[in-house]
Coordinates of C-alpha atoms and ligand atoms in Angstrom, one line a residue:
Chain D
X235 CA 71.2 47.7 47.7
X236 CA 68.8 46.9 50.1
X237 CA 70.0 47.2 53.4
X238 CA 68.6 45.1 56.5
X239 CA 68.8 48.3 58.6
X240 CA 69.3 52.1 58.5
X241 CA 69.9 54.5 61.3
X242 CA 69.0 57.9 60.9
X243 CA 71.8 60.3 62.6
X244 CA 75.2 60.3 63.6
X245 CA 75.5 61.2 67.4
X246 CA 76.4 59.0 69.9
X247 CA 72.9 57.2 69.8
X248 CA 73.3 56.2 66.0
X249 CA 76.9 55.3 65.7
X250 CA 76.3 53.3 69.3
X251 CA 73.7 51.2 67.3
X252 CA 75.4 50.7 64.5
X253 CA 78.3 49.2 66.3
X254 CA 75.8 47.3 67.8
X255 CA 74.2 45.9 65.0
X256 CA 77.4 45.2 63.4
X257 CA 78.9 43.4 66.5
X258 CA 75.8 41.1 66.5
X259 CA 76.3 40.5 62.7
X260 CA 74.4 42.5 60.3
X261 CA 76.1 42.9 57.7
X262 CA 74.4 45.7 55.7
X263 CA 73.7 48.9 58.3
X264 CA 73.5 52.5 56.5
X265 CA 74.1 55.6 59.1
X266 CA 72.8 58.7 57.6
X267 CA 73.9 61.9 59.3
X268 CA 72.9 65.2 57.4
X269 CA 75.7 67.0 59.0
X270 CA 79.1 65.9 60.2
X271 CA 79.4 62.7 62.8
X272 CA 78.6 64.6 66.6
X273 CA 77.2 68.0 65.4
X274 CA 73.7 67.7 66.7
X275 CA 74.2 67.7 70.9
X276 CA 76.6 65.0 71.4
X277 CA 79.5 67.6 70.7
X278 CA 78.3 70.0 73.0
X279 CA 78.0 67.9 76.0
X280 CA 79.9 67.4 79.0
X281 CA 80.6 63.6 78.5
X282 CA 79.3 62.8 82.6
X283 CA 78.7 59.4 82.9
X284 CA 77.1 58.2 86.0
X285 CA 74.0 55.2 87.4
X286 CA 73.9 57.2 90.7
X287 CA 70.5 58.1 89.3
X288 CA 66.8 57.7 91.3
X289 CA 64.7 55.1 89.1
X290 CA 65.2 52.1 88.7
X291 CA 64.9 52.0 84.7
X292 CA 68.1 54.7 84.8
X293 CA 69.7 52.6 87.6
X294 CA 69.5 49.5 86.0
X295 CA 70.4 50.5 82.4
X296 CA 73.1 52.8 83.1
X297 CA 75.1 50.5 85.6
X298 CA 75.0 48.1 82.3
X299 CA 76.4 51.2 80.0
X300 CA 79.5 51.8 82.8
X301 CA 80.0 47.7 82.2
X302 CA 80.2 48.7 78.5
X303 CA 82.0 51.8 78.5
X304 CA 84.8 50.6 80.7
X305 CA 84.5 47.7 77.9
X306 CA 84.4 49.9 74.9
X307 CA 87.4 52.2 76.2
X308 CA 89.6 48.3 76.7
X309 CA 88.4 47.7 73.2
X310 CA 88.6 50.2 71.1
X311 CA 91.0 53.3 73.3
X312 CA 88.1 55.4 74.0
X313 CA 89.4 57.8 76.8
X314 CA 87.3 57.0 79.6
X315 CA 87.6 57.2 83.3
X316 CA 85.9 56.4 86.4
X317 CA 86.9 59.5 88.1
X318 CA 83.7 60.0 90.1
X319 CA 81.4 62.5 90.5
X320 CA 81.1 64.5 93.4
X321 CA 77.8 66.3 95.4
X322 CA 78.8 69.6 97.0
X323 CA 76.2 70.9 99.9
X324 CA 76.8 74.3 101.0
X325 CA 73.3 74.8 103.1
X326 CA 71.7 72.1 105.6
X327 CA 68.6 71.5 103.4
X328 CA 71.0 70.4 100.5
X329 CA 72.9 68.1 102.4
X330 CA 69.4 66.7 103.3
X331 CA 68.3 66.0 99.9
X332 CA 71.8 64.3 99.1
X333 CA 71.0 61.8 102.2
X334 CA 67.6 61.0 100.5
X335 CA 69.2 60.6 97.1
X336 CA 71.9 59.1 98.6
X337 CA 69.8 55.9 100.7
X338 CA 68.0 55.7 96.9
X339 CA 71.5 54.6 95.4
X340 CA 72.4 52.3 97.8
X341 CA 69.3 50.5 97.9
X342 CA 69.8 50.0 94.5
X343 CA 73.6 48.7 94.9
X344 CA 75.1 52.0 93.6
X345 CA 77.7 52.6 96.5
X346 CA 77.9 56.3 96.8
X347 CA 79.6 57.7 100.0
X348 CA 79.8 61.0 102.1
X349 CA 83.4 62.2 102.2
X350 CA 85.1 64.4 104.6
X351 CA 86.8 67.5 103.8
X352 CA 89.4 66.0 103.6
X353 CA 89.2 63.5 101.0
X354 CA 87.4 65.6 98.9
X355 CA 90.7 67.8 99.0
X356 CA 92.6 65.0 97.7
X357 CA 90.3 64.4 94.8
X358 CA 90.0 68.2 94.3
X359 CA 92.3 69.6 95.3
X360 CA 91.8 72.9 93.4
X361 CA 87.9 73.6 95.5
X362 CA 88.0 75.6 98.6
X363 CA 86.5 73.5 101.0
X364 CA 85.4 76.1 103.4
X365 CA 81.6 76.4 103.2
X366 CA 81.4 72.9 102.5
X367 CA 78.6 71.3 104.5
X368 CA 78.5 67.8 103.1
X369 CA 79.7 66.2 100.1
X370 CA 78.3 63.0 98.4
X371 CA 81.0 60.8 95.8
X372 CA 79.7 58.3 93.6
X373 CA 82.7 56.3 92.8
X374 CA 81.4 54.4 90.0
X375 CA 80.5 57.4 87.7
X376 CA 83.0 59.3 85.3
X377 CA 83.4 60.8 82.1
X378 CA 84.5 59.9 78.3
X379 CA 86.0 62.5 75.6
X380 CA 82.7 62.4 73.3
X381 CA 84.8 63.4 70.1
X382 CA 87.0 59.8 71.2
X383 CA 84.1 57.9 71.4
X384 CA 81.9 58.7 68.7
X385 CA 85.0 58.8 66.2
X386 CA 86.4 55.4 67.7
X387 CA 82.5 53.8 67.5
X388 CA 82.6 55.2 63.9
X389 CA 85.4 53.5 62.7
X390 CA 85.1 50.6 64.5
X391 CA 81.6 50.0 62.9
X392 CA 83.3 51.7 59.5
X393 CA 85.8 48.3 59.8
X394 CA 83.0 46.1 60.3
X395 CA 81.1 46.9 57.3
X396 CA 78.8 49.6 58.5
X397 CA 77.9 52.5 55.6
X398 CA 78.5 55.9 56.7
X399 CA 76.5 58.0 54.2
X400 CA 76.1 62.0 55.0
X401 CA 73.0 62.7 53.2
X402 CA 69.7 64.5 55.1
X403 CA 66.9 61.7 55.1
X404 CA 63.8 64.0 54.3
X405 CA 61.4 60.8 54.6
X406 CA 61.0 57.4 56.5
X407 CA 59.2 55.2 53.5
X408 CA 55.8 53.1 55.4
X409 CA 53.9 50.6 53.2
X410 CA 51.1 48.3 54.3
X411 CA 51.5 49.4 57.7
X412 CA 55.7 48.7 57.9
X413 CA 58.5 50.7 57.5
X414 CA 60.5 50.0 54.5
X415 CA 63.3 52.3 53.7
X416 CA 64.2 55.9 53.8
X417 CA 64.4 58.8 50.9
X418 CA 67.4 60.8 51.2
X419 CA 69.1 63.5 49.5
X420 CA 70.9 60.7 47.6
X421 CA 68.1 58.6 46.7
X422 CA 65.7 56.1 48.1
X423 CA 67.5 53.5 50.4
X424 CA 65.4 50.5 51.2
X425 CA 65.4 48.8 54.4
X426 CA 64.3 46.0 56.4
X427 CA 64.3 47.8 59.5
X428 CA 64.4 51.7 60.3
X429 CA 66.4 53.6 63.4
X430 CA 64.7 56.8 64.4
X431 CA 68.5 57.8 66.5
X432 CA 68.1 61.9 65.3
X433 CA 68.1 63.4 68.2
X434 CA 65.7 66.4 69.0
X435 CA 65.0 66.4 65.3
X436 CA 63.3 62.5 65.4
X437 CA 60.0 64.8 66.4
X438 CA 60.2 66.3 62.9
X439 CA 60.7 62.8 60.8
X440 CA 58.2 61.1 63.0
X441 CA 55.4 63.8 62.6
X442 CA 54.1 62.9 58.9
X443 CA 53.8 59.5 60.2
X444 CA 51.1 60.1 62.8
X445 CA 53.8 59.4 65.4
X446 CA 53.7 62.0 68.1
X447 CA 56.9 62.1 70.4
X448 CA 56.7 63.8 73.2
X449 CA 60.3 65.6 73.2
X450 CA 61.0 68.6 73.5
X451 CA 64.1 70.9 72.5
X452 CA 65.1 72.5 75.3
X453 CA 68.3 74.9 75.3
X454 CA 71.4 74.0 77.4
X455 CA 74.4 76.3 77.4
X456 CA 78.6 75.2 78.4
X457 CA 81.5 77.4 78.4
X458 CA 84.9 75.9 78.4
X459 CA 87.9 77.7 80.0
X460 CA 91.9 77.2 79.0
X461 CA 93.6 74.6 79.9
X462 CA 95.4 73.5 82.9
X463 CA 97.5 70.6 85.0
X464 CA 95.3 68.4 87.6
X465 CA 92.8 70.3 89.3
X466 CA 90.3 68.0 90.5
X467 CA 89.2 64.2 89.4
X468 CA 85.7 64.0 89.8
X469 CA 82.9 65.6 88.0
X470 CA 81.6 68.2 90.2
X471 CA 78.0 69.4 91.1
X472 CA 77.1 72.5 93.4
X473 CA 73.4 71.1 94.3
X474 CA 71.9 74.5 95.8
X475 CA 72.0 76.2 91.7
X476 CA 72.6 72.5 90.2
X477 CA 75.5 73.6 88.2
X478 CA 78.5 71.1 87.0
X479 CA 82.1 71.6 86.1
X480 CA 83.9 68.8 84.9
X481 CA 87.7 69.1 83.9
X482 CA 88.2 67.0 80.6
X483 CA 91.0 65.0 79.2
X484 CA 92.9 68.0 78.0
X485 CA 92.5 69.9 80.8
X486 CA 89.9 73.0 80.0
X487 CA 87.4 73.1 82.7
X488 CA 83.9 73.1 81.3
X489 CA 80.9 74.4 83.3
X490 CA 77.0 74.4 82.9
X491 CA 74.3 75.4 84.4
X492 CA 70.6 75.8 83.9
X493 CA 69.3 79.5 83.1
X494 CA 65.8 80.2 82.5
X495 CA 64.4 79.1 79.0
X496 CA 62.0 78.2 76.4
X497 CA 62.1 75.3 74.2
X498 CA 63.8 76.8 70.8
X499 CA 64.9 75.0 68.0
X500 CA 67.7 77.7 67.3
X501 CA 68.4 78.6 70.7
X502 CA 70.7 81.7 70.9
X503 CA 73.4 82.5 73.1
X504 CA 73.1 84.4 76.4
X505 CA 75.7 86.5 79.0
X506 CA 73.0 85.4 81.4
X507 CA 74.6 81.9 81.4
X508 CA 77.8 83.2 81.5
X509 CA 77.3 85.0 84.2
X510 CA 75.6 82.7 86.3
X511 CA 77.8 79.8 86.0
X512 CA 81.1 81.9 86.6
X513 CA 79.0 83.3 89.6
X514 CA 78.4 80.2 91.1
X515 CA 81.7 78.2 90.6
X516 CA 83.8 81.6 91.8
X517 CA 82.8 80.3 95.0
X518 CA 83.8 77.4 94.8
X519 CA 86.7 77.5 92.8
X520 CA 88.2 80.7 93.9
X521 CA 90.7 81.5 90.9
X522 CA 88.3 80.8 88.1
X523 CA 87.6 84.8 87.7
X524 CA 91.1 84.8 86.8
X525 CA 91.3 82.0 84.2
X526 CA 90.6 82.5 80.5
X527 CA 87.0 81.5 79.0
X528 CA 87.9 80.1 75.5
X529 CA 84.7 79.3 73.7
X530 CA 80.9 79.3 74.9
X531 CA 78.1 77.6 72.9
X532 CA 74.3 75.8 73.9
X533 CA 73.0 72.9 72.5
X534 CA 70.3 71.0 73.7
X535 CA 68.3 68.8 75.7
X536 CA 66.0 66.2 74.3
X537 CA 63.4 66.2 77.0
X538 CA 60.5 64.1 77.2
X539 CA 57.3 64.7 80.2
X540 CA 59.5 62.0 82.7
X541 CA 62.8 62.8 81.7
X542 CA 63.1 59.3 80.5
X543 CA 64.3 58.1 76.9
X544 CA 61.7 56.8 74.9
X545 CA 62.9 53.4 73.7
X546 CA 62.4 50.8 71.0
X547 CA 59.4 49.9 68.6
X548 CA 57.2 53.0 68.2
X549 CA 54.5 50.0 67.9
X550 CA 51.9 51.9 65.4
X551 CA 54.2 51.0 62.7
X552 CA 55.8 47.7 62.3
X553 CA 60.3 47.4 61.8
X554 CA 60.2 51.2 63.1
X555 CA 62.2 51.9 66.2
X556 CA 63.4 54.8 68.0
X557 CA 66.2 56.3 70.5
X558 CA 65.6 59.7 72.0
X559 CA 64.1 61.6 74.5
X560 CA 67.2 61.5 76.8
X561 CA 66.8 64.5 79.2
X562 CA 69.9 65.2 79.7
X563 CA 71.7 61.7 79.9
X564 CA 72.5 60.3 76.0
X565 CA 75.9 60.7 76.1
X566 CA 76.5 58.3 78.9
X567 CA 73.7 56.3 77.9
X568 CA 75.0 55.4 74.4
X569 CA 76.4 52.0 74.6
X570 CA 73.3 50.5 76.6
X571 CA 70.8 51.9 74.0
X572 CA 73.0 51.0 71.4
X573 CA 72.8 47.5 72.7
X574 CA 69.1 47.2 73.8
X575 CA 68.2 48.6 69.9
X576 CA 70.5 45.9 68.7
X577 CA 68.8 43.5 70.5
X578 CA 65.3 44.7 69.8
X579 CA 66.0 45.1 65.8
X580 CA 67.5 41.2 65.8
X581 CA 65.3 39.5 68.2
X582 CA 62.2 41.8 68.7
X583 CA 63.0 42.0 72.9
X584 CA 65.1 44.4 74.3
X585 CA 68.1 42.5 76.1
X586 CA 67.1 44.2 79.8
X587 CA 63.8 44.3 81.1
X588 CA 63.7 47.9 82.0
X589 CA 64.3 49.1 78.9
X590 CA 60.6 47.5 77.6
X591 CA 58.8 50.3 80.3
X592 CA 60.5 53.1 78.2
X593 CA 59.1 52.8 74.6
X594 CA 56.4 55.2 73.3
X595 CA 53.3 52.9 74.6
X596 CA 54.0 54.3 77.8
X597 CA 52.6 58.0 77.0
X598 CA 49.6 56.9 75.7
X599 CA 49.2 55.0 78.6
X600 CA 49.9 57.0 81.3
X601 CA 53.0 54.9 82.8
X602 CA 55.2 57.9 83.3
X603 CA 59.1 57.1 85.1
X604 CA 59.2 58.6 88.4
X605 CA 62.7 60.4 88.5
X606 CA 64.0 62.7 91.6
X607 CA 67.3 63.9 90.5
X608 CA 67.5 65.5 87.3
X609 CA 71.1 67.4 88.1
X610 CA 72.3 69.5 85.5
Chain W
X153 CA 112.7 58.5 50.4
X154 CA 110.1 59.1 53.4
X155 CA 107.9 62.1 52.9
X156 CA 109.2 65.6 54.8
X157 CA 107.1 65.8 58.1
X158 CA 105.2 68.6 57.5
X159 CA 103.3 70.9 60.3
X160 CA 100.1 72.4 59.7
X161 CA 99.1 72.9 63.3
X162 CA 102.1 74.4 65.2
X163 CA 99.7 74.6 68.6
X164 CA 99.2 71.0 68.0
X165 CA 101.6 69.3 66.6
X166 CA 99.5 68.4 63.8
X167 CA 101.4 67.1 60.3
X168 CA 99.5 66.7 56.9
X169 CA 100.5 62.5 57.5
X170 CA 97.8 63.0 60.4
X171 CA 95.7 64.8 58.1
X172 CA 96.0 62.1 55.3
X173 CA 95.5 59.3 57.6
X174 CA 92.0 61.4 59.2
X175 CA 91.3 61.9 55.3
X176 CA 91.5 57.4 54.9
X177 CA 89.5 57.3 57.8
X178 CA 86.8 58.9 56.1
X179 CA 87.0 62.4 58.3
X180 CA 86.4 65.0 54.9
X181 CA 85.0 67.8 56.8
X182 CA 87.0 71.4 58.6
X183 CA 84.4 70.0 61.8
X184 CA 85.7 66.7 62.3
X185 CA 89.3 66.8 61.1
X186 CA 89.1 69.6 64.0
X187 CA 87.7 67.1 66.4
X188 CA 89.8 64.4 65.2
X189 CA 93.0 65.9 65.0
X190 CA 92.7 68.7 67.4
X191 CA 94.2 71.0 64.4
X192 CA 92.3 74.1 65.1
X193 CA 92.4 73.8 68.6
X194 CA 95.2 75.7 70.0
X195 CA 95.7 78.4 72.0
X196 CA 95.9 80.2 69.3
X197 CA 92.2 79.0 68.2
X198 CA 93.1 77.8 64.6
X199 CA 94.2 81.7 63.3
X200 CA 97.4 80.2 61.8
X201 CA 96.6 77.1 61.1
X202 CA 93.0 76.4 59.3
X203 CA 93.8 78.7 56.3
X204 CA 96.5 76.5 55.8
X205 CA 94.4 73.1 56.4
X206 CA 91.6 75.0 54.2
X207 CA 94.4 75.6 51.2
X208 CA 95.7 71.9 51.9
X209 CA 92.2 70.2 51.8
X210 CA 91.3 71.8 48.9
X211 CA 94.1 70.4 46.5
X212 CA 94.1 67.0 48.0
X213 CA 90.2 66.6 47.4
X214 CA 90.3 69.1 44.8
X215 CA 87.3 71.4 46.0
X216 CA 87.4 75.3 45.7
X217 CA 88.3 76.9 49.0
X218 CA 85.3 78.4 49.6
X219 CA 83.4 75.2 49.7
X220 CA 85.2 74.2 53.0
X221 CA 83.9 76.7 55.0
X222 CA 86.5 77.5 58.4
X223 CA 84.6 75.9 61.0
X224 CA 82.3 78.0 63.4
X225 CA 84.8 80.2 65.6
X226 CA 82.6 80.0 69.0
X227 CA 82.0 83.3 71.1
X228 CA 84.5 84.7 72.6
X229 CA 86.8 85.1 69.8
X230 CA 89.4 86.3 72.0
X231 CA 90.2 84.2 75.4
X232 CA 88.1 86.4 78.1
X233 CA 89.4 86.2 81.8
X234 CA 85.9 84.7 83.6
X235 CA 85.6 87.7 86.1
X236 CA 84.0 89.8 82.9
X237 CA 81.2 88.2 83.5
X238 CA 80.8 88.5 86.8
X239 CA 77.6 90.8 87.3
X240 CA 76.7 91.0 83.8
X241 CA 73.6 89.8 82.0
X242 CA 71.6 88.7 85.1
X243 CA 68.0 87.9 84.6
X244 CA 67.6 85.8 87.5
Ligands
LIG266 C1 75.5 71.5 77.4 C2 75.2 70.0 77.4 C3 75.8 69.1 78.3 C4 75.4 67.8 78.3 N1 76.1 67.0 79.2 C5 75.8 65.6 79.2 C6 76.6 64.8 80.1 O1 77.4 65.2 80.8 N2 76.3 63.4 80.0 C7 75.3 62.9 79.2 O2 75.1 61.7 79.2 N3 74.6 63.8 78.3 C8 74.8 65.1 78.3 N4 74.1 65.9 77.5 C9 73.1 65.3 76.6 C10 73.7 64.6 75.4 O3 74.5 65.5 74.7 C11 72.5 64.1 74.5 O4 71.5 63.5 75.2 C12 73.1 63.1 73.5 O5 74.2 63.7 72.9 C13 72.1 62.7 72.4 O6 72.7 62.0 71.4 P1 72.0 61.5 70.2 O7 72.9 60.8 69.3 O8 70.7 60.8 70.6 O9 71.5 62.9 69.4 P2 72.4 63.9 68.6 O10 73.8 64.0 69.1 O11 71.6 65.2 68.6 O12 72.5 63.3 67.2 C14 71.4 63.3 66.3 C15 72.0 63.4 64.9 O13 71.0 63.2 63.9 C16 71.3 64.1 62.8 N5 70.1 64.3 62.1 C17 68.9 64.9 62.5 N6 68.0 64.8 61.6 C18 68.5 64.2 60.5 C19 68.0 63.8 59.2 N7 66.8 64.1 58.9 N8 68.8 63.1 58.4 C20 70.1 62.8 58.8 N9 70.6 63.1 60.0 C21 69.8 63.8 60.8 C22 71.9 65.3 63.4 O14 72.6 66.1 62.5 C23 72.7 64.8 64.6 O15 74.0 64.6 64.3 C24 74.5 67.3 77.4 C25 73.9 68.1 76.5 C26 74.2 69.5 76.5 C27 73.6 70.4 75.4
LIG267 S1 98.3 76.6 65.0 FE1 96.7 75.3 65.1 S2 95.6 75.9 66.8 FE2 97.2 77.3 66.7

């Protein structure tokens, strides 16, 4: 069978696409995911979904993705929330820096607030508030389960046609200058059009093509504690170490924060982590020493020079496109990148104009994304 | 007659129904039926219950045991009270 596309990799980018490409009417999409569905870094995130973000390119295209998810979730029962995200400021200079962020948003229509003490007790009302020196809530951000919405995107595709096949592709197929199929474990699969959606590994199938992608895999460590009833709504970020705690669907708390590292592509664990990121949410959640730590793991970042995705056509060779290079953000940015690679694949335009300043080209010429608030 | 419930997860509530249905649904692997299902997932982090999914998986798809590896127990093994680590490991 020739198919008229295949996506490499099963993560939220790939099965975003395929839904995609499905919803818009293709009728023969192959996913190939080496692994199972989730297992490269959309498992190990935190599932934060937010536009309060200082670029326009991230603005733009992530307000879309909060249109979609809220859609999706209607659709399809992916649990999704828009329970906020919350900015806590324990020093002067921090609350500084969340005013700058802050007027960036609103110029850009995303309405965050600063909240009093006491409303940020209602929404959390499991933080001590007492060296609380400002707080900034973006009302519009949230979170989704990522197991829920991968396996819900999955199936939904699965029901309209889309081929689920869990083979490693060892080689994207290029004749004549075009991209024509990919050799798997299984065989040789040809294809009209090829979708480069593998995550931190797209650097490694790209390579023997002459493609170089900037991305690099840098570590990211979480650590989840047991669960419990309500204990606050929002996701929450301490902005003086940068950490984030977000409480999930069933209740565990789970906490990040960045440690000092190298870009590995087996990244090992590290009581440093730990230790840090029980350090700094003790003080702000006083009773966390006391709760249980249930599992710990690191995954990883895909990060490219301007913490931007790169985007779309990879342009030296022709029905080739690509979706990485998220920085942080692919979780929440699924559903727009599965649409804007929908569009591209059909029509040969992405469907928003931002997303055209974020494919490869921009590397090579120099037209880096300006982004000021990298949290997390 | 309708099939006996059956419980493979007791943490979870999980029934080999949910694990046939998960099976339909394309879901073959210890990872996702974990994910899926939440079997595994317990307080009790799967100890009971994924030698029994293992044993049930393995005559419903008819694949030796030991080619379903248990899925990756993540460190700690044991639930840790966070205050451990308070102090420990610091590198800046
Ligand atoms: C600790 C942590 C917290 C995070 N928190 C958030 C958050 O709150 N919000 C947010 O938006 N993002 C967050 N992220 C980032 C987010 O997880 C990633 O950006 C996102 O999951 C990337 O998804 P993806 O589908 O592009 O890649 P991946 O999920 O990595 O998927 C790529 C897939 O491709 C497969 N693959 C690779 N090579 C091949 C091959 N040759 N053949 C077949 N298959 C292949 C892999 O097995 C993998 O399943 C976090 C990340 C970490 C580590
Ligand atoms: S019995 Fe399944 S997690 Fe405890």
């Amino acid at each position: 069978m020739r198919a008229e596309v295949v996506v490499v990799g099963g993560g939220i980018t790939g099965v975003a696409v395929a839904y995609f490409l499905a919803e818009r009417g293709f009728e023969r999409v192959v996913v190939f995911e080496r692994s199972y569905l989730g297992s490269g870094s959309t498992f190990k995130c935190a599932g934060g979904i937010r536009a309060s973000f200082t670029s326009r390119e991230h603005i733009v295209l992530m307000k879309r993705s909060i249109e979609l998810w809220g859609e999706l979730s209607r659709r399809l029962g992916i649990k999704y929330a828009r329970s906020g995200y919350l900015w806590l400021a324990s020093r002067e200079e921090d609350l500084e820096r969340l005013k700058r962020y802050s007027s960036i948003h609103n110029q850009f229509g995303v309405s965050t607030r600063f909240v009093e003490p006491g409303e940020v007790e209602e929404m959390a009302p499991a933080l001590d508030t007492s060296r609380l020196v400002g707080a900034l809530y973006d009302p519009l951000a949230g979170k989704a389960s990522p197991f829920d919405a991968v396996h819900k995107l999955y199936l939904a595709s699965r029901e309209m046609g889309v081929e689920y096949r869990f083979e490693e592709v060892g080689k994207i197929l290029v004749e004549g200058g075009a991209a024509r199929g990919v050799a798997s474990s299984g065989g040789i699969t040809e294809a009209e059009s090829v979708v480069v959606a593998a995550g931190v590994w797209s650097r490694q199938l790209l390579e023997p093509l002459g493609v170089s992608l900037p991305v690099e895999p840098e570590p990211h460590h979480a650590a989840l504690t047991e669960e419990y009833g309500r204990l606050f709504d929002p996701l929450i970020i301490d902005l003086e170490s940068g950490a984030y705690a977000v409480q999930t669907f069933h209740g565990h708390v789970l906490m990040g924060v960045e440690i000092p590292e190298q870009p590995s592509w087996e990244p090992g664990e590290r009581l440093a982590f730990l230790s840090k990121v029980v350090r700094v949410w003790s003080k702000w959640l006083p009773w966390l020493p006391s709760a249980n730590i249930l599992r710990y793991w690191v995954g990883h970042y895909e990060v490219t020079p301007d913490h931007h995705p790169v985007l779309g056509p990879v342009g030296s060779i022709e029905n080739l496109f690509v979706a990485t290079g998220f920085s942080g953000h692919g979780f929440m940015m699924g559903p727009v990148v599965g649409e804007e690679l929908a569009s591209w694949v059909a029509s040969g335009a992405p469907r928003t104009e931002e997303a055209a300043h974020l494919t490869l080209r921009r590397f090579e010429e120099g037209r880096l994304i300006k982004e000021l608030a990298v949290i997390g | 007659m309708a099939p006996l419930r059956s419980l493979v997860c007791f943490c979870e509530g999980v029934t080999t129904e949910d694990v046939d249905r998960a099976l339909e649904e394309g879901f073959r692997d210890l990872e996702s039926l974990k994910r899926r299902l939440r079997v595994g997932m317990g307080p009790c982090q799967g100890r009971y219950c994924i030698p029994m999914l293992i044993s049930y998986l393995s005559r419903r798809l008819g694949v030796p045991p030991e080619r379903l590896a248990p899925p990756r127990v993540r460190p700690p093994l044991e639930p840790v009270p966070a205050r451990l680590f308070l102090g420990v490991g610091d590198e800046g």
